[in-house]
Short mmCIF file of C-alpha atoms and ligand atoms in Angstrom, two decimals:
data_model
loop_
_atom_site.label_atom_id
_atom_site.label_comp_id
_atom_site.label_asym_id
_atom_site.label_seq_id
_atom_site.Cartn_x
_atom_site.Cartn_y
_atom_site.Cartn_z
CA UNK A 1 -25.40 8.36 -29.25
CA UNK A 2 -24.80 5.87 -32.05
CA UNK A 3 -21.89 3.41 -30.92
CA UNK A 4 -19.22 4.85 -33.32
CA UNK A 5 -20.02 8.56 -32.36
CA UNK A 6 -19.31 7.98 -28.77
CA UNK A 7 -15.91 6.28 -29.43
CA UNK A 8 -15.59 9.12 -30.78
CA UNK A 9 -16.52 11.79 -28.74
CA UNK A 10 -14.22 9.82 -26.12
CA UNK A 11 -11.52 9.69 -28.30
CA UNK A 12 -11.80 13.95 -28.30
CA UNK A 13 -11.86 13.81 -24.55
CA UNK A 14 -8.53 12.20 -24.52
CA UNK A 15 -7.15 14.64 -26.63
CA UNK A 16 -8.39 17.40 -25.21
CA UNK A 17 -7.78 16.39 -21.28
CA UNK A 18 -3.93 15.32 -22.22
CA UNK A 19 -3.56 18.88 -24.03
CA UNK A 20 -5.21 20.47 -20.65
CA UNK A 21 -2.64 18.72 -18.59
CA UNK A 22 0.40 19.30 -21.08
CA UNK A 23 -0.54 23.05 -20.48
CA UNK A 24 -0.62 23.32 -16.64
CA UNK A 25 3.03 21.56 -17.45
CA UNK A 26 3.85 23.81 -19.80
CA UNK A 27 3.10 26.57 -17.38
CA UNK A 28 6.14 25.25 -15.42
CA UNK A 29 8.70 24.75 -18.48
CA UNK A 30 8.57 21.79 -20.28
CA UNK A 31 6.27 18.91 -19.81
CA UNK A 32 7.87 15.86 -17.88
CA UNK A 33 9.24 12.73 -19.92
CA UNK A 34 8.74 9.21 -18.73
CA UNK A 35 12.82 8.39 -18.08
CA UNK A 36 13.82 12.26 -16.72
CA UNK A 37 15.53 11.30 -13.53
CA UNK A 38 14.16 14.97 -11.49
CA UNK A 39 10.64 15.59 -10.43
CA UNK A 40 9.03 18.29 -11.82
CA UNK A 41 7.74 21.30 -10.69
CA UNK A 42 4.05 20.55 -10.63
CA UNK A 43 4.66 17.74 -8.66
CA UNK A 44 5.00 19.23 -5.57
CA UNK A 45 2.22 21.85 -6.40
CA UNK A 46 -0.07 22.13 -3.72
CA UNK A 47 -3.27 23.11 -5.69
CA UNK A 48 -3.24 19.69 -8.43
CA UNK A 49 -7.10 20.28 -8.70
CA UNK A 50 -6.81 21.65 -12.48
CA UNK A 51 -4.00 18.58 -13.32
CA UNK A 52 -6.27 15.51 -11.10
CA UNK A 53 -9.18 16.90 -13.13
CA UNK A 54 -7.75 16.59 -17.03
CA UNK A 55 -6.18 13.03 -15.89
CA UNK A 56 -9.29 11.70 -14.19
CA UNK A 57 -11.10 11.97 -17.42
CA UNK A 58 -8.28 11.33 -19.45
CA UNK A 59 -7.72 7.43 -17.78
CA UNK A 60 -11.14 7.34 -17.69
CA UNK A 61 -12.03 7.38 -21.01
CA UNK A 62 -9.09 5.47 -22.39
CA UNK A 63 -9.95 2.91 -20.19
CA UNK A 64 -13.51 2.83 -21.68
CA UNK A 65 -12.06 2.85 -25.17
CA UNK A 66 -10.00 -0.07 -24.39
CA UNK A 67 -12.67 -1.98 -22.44
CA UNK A 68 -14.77 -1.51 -25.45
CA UNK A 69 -12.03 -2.41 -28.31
CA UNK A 70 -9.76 -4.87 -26.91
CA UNK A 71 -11.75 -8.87 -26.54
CA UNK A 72 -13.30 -9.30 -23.01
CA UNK A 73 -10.16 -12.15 -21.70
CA UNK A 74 -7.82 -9.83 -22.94
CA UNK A 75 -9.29 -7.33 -19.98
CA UNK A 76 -10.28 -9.45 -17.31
CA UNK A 77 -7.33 -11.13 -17.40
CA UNK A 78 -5.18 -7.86 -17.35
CA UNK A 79 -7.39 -6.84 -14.26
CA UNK A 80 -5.95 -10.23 -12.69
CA UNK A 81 -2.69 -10.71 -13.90
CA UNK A 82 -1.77 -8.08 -11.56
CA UNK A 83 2.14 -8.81 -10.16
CA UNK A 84 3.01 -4.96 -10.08
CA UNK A 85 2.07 -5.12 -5.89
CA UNK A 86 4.64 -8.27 -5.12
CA UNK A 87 7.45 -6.46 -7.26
CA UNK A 88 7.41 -3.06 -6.34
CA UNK A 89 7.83 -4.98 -2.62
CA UNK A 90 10.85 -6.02 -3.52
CA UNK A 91 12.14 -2.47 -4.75
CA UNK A 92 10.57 -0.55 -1.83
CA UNK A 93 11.84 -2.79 0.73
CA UNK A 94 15.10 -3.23 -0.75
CA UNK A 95 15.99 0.17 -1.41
CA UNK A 96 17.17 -0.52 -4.64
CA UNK A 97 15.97 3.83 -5.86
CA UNK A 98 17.98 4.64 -3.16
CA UNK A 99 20.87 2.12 -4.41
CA UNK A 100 20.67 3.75 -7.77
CA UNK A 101 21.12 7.41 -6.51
CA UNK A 102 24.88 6.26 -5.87
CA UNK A 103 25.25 4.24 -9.53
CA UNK A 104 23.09 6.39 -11.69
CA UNK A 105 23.72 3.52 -14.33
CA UNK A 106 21.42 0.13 -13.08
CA UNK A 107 9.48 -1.83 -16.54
CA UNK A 108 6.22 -0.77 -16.88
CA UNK A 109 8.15 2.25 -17.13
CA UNK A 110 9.85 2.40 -13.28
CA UNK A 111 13.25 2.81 -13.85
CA UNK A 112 15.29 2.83 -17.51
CA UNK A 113 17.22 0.10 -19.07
CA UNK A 114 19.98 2.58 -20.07
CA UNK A 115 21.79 -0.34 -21.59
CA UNK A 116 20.91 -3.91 -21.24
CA UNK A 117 20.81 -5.29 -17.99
CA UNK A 118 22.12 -1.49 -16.55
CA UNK A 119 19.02 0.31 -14.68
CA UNK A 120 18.65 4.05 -13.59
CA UNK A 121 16.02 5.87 -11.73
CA UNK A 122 13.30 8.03 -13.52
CA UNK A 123 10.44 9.96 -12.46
CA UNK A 124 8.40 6.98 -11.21
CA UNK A 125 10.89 5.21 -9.54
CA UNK A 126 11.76 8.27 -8.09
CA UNK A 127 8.54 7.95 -5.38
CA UNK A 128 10.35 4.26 -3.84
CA UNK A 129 13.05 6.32 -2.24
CA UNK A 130 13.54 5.77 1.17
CA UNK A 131 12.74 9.45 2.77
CA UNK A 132 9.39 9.52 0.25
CA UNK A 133 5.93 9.31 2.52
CA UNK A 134 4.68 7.29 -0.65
CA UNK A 135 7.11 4.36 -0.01
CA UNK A 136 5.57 4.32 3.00
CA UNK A 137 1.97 4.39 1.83
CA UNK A 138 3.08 1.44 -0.75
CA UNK A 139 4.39 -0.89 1.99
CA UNK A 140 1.17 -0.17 3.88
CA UNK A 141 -0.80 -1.66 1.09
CA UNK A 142 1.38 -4.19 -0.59
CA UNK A 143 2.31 -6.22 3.51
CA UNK A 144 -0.67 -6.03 5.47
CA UNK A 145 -3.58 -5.12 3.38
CA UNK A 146 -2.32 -7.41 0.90
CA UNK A 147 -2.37 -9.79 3.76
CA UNK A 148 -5.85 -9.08 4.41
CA UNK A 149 -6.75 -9.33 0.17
CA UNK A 150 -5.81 -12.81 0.49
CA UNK A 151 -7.78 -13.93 2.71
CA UNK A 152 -11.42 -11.60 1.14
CA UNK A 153 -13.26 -14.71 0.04
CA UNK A 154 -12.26 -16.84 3.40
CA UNK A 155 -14.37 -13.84 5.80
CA UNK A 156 -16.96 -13.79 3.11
CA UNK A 157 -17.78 -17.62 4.04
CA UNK A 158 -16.85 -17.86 7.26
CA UNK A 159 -20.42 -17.87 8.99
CA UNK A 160 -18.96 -16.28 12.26
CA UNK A 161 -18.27 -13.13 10.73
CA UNK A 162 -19.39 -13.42 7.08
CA UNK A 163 -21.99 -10.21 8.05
CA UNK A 164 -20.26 -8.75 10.62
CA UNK A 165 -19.31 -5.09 10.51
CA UNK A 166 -17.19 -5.15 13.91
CA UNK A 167 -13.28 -3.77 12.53
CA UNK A 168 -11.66 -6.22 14.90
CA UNK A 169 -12.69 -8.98 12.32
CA UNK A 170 -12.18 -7.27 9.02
CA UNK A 171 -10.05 -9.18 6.45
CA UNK A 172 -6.49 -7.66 8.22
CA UNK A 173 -7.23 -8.28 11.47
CA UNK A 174 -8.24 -11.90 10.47
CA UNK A 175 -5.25 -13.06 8.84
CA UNK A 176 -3.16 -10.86 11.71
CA UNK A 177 -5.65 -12.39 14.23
CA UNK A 178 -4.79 -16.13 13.49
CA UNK A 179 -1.18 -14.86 15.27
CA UNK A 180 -2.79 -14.50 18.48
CA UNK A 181 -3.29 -10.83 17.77
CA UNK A 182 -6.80 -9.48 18.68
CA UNK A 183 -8.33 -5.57 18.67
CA UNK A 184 -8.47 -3.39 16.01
CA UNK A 185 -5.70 -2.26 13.19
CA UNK A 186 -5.18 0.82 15.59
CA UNK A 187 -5.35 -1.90 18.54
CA UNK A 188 -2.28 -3.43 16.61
CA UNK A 189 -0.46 -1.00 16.00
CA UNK A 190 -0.17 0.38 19.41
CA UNK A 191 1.58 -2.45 20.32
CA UNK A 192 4.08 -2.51 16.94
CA UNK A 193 6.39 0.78 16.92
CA UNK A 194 7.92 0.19 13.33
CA UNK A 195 4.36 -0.11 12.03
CA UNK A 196 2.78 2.39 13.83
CA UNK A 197 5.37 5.19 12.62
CA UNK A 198 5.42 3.92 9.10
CA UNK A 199 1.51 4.62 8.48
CA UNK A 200 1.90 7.88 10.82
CA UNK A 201 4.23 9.09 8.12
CA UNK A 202 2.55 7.12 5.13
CA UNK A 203 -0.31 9.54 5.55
CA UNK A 204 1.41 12.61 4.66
CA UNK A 205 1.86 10.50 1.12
CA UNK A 206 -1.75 11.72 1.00
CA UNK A 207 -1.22 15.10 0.22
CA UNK A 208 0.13 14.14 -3.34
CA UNK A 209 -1.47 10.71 -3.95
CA UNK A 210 -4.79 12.29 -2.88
CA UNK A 211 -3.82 16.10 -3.66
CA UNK A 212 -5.63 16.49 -0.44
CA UNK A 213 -3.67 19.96 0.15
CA UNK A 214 -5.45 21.80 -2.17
CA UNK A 215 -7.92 22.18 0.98
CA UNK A 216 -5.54 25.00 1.75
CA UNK A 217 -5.82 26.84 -1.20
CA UNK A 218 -9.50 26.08 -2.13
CA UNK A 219 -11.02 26.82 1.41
CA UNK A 220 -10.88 29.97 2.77
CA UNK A 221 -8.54 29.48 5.93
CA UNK A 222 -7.53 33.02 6.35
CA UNK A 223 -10.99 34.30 7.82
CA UNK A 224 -10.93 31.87 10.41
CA UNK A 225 -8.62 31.75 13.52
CA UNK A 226 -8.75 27.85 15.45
CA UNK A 227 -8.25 24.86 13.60
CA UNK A 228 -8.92 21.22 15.59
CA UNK A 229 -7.65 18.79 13.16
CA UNK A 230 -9.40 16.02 14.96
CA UNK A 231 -7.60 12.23 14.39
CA UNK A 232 -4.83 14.56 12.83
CA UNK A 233 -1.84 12.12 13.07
CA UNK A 234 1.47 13.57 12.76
CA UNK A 235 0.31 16.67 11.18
CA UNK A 236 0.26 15.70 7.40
CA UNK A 237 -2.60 18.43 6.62
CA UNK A 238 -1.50 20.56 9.74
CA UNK A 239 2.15 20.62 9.35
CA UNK A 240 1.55 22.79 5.93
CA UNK A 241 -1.24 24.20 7.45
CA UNK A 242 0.65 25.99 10.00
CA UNK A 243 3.71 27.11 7.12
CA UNK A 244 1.02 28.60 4.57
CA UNK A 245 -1.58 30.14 7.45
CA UNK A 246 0.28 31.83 10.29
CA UNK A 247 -3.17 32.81 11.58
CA UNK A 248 -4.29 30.25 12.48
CA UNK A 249 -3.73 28.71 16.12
CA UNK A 250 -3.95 24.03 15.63
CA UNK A 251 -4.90 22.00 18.18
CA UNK A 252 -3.92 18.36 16.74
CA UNK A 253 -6.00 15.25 18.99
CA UNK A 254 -4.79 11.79 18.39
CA UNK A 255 -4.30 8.70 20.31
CA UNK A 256 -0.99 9.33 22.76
CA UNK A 257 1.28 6.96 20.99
CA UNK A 258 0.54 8.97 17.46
CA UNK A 259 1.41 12.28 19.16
CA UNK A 260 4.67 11.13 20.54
CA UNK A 261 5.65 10.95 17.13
CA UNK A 262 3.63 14.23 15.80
CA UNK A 263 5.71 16.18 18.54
CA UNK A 264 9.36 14.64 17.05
CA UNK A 265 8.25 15.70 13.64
CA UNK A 266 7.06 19.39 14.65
CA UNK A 267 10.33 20.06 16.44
CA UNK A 268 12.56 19.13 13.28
CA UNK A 269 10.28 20.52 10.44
CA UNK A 270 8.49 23.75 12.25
CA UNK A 271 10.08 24.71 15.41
CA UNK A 272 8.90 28.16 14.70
CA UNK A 273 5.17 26.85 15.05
CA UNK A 274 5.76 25.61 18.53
CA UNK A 275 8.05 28.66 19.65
CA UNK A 276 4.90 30.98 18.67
CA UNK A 277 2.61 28.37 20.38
CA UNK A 278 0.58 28.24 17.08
CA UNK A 279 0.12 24.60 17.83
CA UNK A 280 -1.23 22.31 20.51
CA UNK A 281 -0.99 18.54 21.04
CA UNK A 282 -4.17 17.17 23.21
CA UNK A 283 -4.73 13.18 23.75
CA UNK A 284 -8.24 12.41 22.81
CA UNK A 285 -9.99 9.42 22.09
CA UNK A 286 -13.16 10.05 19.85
CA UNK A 287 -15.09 7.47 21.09
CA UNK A 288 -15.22 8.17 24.68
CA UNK A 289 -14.31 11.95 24.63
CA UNK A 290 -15.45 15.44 23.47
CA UNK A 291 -13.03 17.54 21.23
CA UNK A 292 -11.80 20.82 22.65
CA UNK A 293 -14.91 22.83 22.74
CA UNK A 294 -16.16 26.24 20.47
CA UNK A 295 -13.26 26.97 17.90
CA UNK A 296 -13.84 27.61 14.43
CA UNK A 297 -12.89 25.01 12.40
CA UNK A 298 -13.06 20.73 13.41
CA UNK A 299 -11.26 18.80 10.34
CA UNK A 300 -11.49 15.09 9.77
CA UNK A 301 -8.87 13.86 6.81
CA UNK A 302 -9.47 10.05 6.64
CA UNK A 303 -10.84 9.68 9.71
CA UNK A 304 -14.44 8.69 8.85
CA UNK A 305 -13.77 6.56 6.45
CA UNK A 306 -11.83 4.19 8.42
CA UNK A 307 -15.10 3.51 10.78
CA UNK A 308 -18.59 1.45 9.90
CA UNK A 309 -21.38 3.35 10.61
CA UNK A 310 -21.74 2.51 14.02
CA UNK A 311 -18.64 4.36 15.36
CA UNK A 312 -18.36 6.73 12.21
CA UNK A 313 -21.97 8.01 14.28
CA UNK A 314 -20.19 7.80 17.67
CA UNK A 315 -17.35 9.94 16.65
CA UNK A 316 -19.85 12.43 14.75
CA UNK A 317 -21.87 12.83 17.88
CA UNK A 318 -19.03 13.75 19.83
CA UNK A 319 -17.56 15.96 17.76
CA UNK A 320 -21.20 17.26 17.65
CA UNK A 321 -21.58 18.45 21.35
CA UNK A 322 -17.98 20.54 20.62
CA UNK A 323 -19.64 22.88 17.78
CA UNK A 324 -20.27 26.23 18.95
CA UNK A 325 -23.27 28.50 17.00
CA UNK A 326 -20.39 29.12 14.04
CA UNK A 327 -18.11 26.22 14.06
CA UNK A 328 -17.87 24.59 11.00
CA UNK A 329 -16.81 20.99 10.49
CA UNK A 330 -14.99 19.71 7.54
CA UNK A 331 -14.66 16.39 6.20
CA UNK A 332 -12.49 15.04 3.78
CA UNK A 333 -12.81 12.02 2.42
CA UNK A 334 -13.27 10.28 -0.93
CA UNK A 335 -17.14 10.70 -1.82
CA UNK A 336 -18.29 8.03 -4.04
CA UNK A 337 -20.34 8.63 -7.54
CA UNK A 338 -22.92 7.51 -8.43
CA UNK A 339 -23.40 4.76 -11.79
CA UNK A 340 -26.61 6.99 -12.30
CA UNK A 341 -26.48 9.95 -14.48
CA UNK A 342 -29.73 11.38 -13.34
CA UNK A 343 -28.37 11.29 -9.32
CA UNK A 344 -25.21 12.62 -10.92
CA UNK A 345 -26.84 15.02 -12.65
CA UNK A 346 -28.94 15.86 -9.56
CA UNK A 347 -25.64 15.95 -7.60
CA UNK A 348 -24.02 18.30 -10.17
CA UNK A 349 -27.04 21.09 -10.73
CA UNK A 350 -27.97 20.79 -6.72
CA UNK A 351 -24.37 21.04 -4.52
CA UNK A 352 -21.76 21.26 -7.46
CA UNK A 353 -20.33 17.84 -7.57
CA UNK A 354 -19.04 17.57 -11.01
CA UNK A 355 -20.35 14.71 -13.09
CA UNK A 356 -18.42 12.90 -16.28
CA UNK A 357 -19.17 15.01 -19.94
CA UNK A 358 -21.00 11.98 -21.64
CA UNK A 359 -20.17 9.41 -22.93
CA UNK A 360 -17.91 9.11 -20.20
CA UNK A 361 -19.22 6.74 -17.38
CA UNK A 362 -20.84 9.17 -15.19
CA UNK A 363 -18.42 8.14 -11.97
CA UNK A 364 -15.97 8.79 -14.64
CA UNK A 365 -15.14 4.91 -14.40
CA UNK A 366 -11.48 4.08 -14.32
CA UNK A 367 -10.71 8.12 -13.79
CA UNK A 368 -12.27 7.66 -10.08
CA UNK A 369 -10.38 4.24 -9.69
CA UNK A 370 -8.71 5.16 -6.79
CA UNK A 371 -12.12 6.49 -4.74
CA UNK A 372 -13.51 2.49 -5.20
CA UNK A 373 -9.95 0.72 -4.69
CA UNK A 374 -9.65 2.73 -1.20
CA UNK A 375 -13.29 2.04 -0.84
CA UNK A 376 -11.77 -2.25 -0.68
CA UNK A 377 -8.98 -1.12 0.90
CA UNK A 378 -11.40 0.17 3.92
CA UNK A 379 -12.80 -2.81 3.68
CA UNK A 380 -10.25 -5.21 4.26
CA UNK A 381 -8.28 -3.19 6.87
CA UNK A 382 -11.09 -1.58 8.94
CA UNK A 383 -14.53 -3.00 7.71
CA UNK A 384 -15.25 0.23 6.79
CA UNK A 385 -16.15 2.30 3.96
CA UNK A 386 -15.89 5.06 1.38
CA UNK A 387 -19.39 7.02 1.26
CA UNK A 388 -21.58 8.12 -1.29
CA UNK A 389 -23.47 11.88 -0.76
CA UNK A 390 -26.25 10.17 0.42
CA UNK A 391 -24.36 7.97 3.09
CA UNK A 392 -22.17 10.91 4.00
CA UNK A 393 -25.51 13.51 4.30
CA UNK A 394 -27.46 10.51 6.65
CA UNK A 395 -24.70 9.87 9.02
CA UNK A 396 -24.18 13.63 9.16
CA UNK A 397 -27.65 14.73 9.59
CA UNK A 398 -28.24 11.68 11.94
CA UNK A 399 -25.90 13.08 14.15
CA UNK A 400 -26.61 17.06 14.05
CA UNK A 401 -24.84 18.45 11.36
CA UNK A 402 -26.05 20.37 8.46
CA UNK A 403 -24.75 20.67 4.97
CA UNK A 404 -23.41 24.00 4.14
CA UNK A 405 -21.17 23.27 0.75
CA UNK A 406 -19.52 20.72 -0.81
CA UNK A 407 -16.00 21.62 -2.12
CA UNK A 408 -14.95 19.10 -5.17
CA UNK A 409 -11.54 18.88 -5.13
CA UNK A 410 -11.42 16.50 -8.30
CA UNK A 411 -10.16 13.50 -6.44
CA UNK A 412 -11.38 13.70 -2.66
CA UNK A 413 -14.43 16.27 -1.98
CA UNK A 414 -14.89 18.24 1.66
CA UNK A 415 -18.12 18.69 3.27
CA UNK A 416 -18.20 21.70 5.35
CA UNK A 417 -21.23 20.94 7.75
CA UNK A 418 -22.68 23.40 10.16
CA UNK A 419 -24.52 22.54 13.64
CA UNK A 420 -27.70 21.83 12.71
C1 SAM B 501 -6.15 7.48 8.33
S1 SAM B 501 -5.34 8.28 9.65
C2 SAM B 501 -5.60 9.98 9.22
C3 SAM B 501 -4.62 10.90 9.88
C4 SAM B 501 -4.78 12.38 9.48
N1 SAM B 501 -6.12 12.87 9.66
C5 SAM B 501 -4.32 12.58 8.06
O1 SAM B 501 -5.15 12.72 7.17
O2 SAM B 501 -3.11 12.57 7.84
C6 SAM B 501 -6.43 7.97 11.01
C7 SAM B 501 -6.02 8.66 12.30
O3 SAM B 501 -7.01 8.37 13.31
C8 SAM B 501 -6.35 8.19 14.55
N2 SAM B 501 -7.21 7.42 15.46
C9 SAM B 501 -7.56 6.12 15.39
N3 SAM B 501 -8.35 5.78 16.41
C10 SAM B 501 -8.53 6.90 17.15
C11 SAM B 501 -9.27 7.19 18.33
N4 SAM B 501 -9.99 6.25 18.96
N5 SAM B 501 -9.23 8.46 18.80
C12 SAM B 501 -8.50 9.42 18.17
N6 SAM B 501 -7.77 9.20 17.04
C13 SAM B 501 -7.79 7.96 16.55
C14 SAM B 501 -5.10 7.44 14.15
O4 SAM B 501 -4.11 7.47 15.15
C15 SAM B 501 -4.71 8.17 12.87
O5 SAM B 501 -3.88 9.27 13.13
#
């Protein structure tokens, strides 16, 4: 494609991927505006496949655009110049959303100048209130992983751990560690309450950050009858789970201190799940123990791709010696794409992965950003990984499990394995 024609052709694919998602708003009413002070509707949809879709190609390929127009500085420095992080600190731990719910008169486009100097909340600003799991998920990444960005280059050079892919020495843990703290991130937040419970609840931000829900409405839940969310927190994908599919009975294993917490949260938000004994809380430690043996369904949300390969195997092979003959095991996590367009094209035809319409990069560049900056963010807080297909389909075959179908969920994908 000459150069012109394929600013162009990306120039069409932002139009028609912003009319696609003014549609599904349309559906709803009317679309949202920047400074409404309400969610809307489709926000709290569970199924955002059709909405993650249009927007994934629609940042995508004005992010090419501008890459290509605007002069090289101009970009890298934008991809620096980055402040957004130490700022929205300051709002989320302040509480200053909250503040403005009781003086609706108070950018980057969180919150309005009404008038000058007086700010109000809008639809963005909206996600920094106190009770939001997002909040949460933002103070996660903007205290202690930010901790552990700052110090990147330092475990790069340090020769003692420069190649090491042990978690207990991954960028967090090495700025944490030089306060006497050793272990894991799991090691240190057993021993930090207020921590602990703000990524327990943090992860149910993943069910709109991630749209990871639309699991329930994508994969067939209602022909099957046990569901073992294995390393299932609180609940965050079980909790809705048990509201939308009655039928199915949910054993949740976690480590003890998580399902202290996970059995608080039940009793408040679905008593009715525990008074029909639809759910189970079981201790379990994937590392040194088996999960509860034969049921239907094992699912891992974010659980693999907090481990290297080393353990990521470990907990695979004892999840491995649980499977009956028709267990099936599900994992959702990101799945990388590949730069390639004949692998994505191979991808694509062969297991249904869908690849970028050209001349979009084929990972769909800044459309997937989120896949590559958790991918870093693995990195510095576990020294772990997202995967690519290929990564995900060695570990998995390595350990016993077979392939069945992968289910593209526009941002993360699920691979429903089989015992091999
Ligand atoms: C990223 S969170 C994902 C939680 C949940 N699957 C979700 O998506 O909301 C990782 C989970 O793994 C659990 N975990 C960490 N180490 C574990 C271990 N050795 N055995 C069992 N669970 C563990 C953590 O307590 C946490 O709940």
């Amino acid at each position: 494609m000459a150069n012109k024609a394929k600013l162009e052709a990306l120039l069409t694919l932002i139009n028609t991927s912003a009319r696609d998602a003014i549609a599904l708003y349309e559906k709803y009413g009317d679309v949202p505006t920047i400074d409404q002070m309400e969610p809307h509707p489709l926000d709290d949809e569970v199924d955002q496949v059709a909405l993650k879709s249009a927007i994934r190609t629609f940042e995508g390929a004005s992010a090419q655009i501008s890459t290509t127009l605007a002069p090289p500085a101009h970009t890298a420095i934008n991809l620096v110049q980055v402040y957004d992080h130490a700022c929205v600190r300051v709002a989320a731990r302040e509480n200053i959303s909250d503040i403005l719910l009781n003086y609706p008169k108070a950018t980057r486009g969180c919150y309005n100048e009404v008038d000058m100097d007086v700010f109000a909340n809008n639809r963005l600003s909206l996600i920094l209130l106190n009770a939001n799991p997002v909040r949460h998920m933002i103070l996660l990444h903007v205290e202690p992983v930010a901790r552990g960005a700052a110090v990147f280059y330092e475990t790069l050079k340090d020769p003692k751990i420069a190649y090491s892919y042990e978690p207990t020495v991954a960028p967090v843990m090495y700025a944490i560690n030089k306060e006497g703290t050793e272990g894991t991130f799991f090691d240190w937040m057993a021993r930090n309450d207020g921590q602990r419970e703000s990524y327990h609840t943090s992860m149910r931000a993943l069910n709109v950050i991630m749209g990871s829900l639309a699991v329930l409405t994508h994969f067939p839940f209602e022909k099957y009858s046990t569901v073992v969310d294995v390393g299932g927190g609180i609940g965050a994908f079980s909790l809705p789970l048990a509201k939308t599919h009655k039928n199915v009975k949910i054993i949740i294993h976690d480590l003890p201190e998580a399902l202290v917490q996970a059995r608080g949260i039940w009793a408040r938000e679905c008593p009715e799940a525990l008074a029909e004994n639809r759910v189970q809380f079981e201790d379990l430690n994937f590392f040194e123990q088996v999960p509860v043996k034969g049921k239907d369904i094992y699912y891992l949300r974010n659980i693999i791709h907090d481990w290297p390969d080393h353990e990521s195997a470990l907990i695979l092979s004892n999840l491995r010696k649980a499977l009956g003959p028709n267990s099936r095991v599900l994992i959702h996590d990101y799945v990388l794409r590949q730069l390639s367009r004949k692998q994505a094209a191979a991808e694509a035809s062969n297991l249904g992965v869908t690849s970028a319409p050209e001349p979009l990069l084929p990972n769909y560049g800044v459309g997937s950003m989120r896949a590559y900056e958790q991918d870093m963010t693995m990195w510095l807080v576990h020294n772990a990984k997202e995967r690519t297909l290929q990564d995900c389909f060695a570990l998995a075959t390595a350990a016993g499990l077979k392939l069945e179908k992968v289910w593209d969920l526009a941002e993360a994908c699920v691979l429903e394995y089989s015992a091999a």
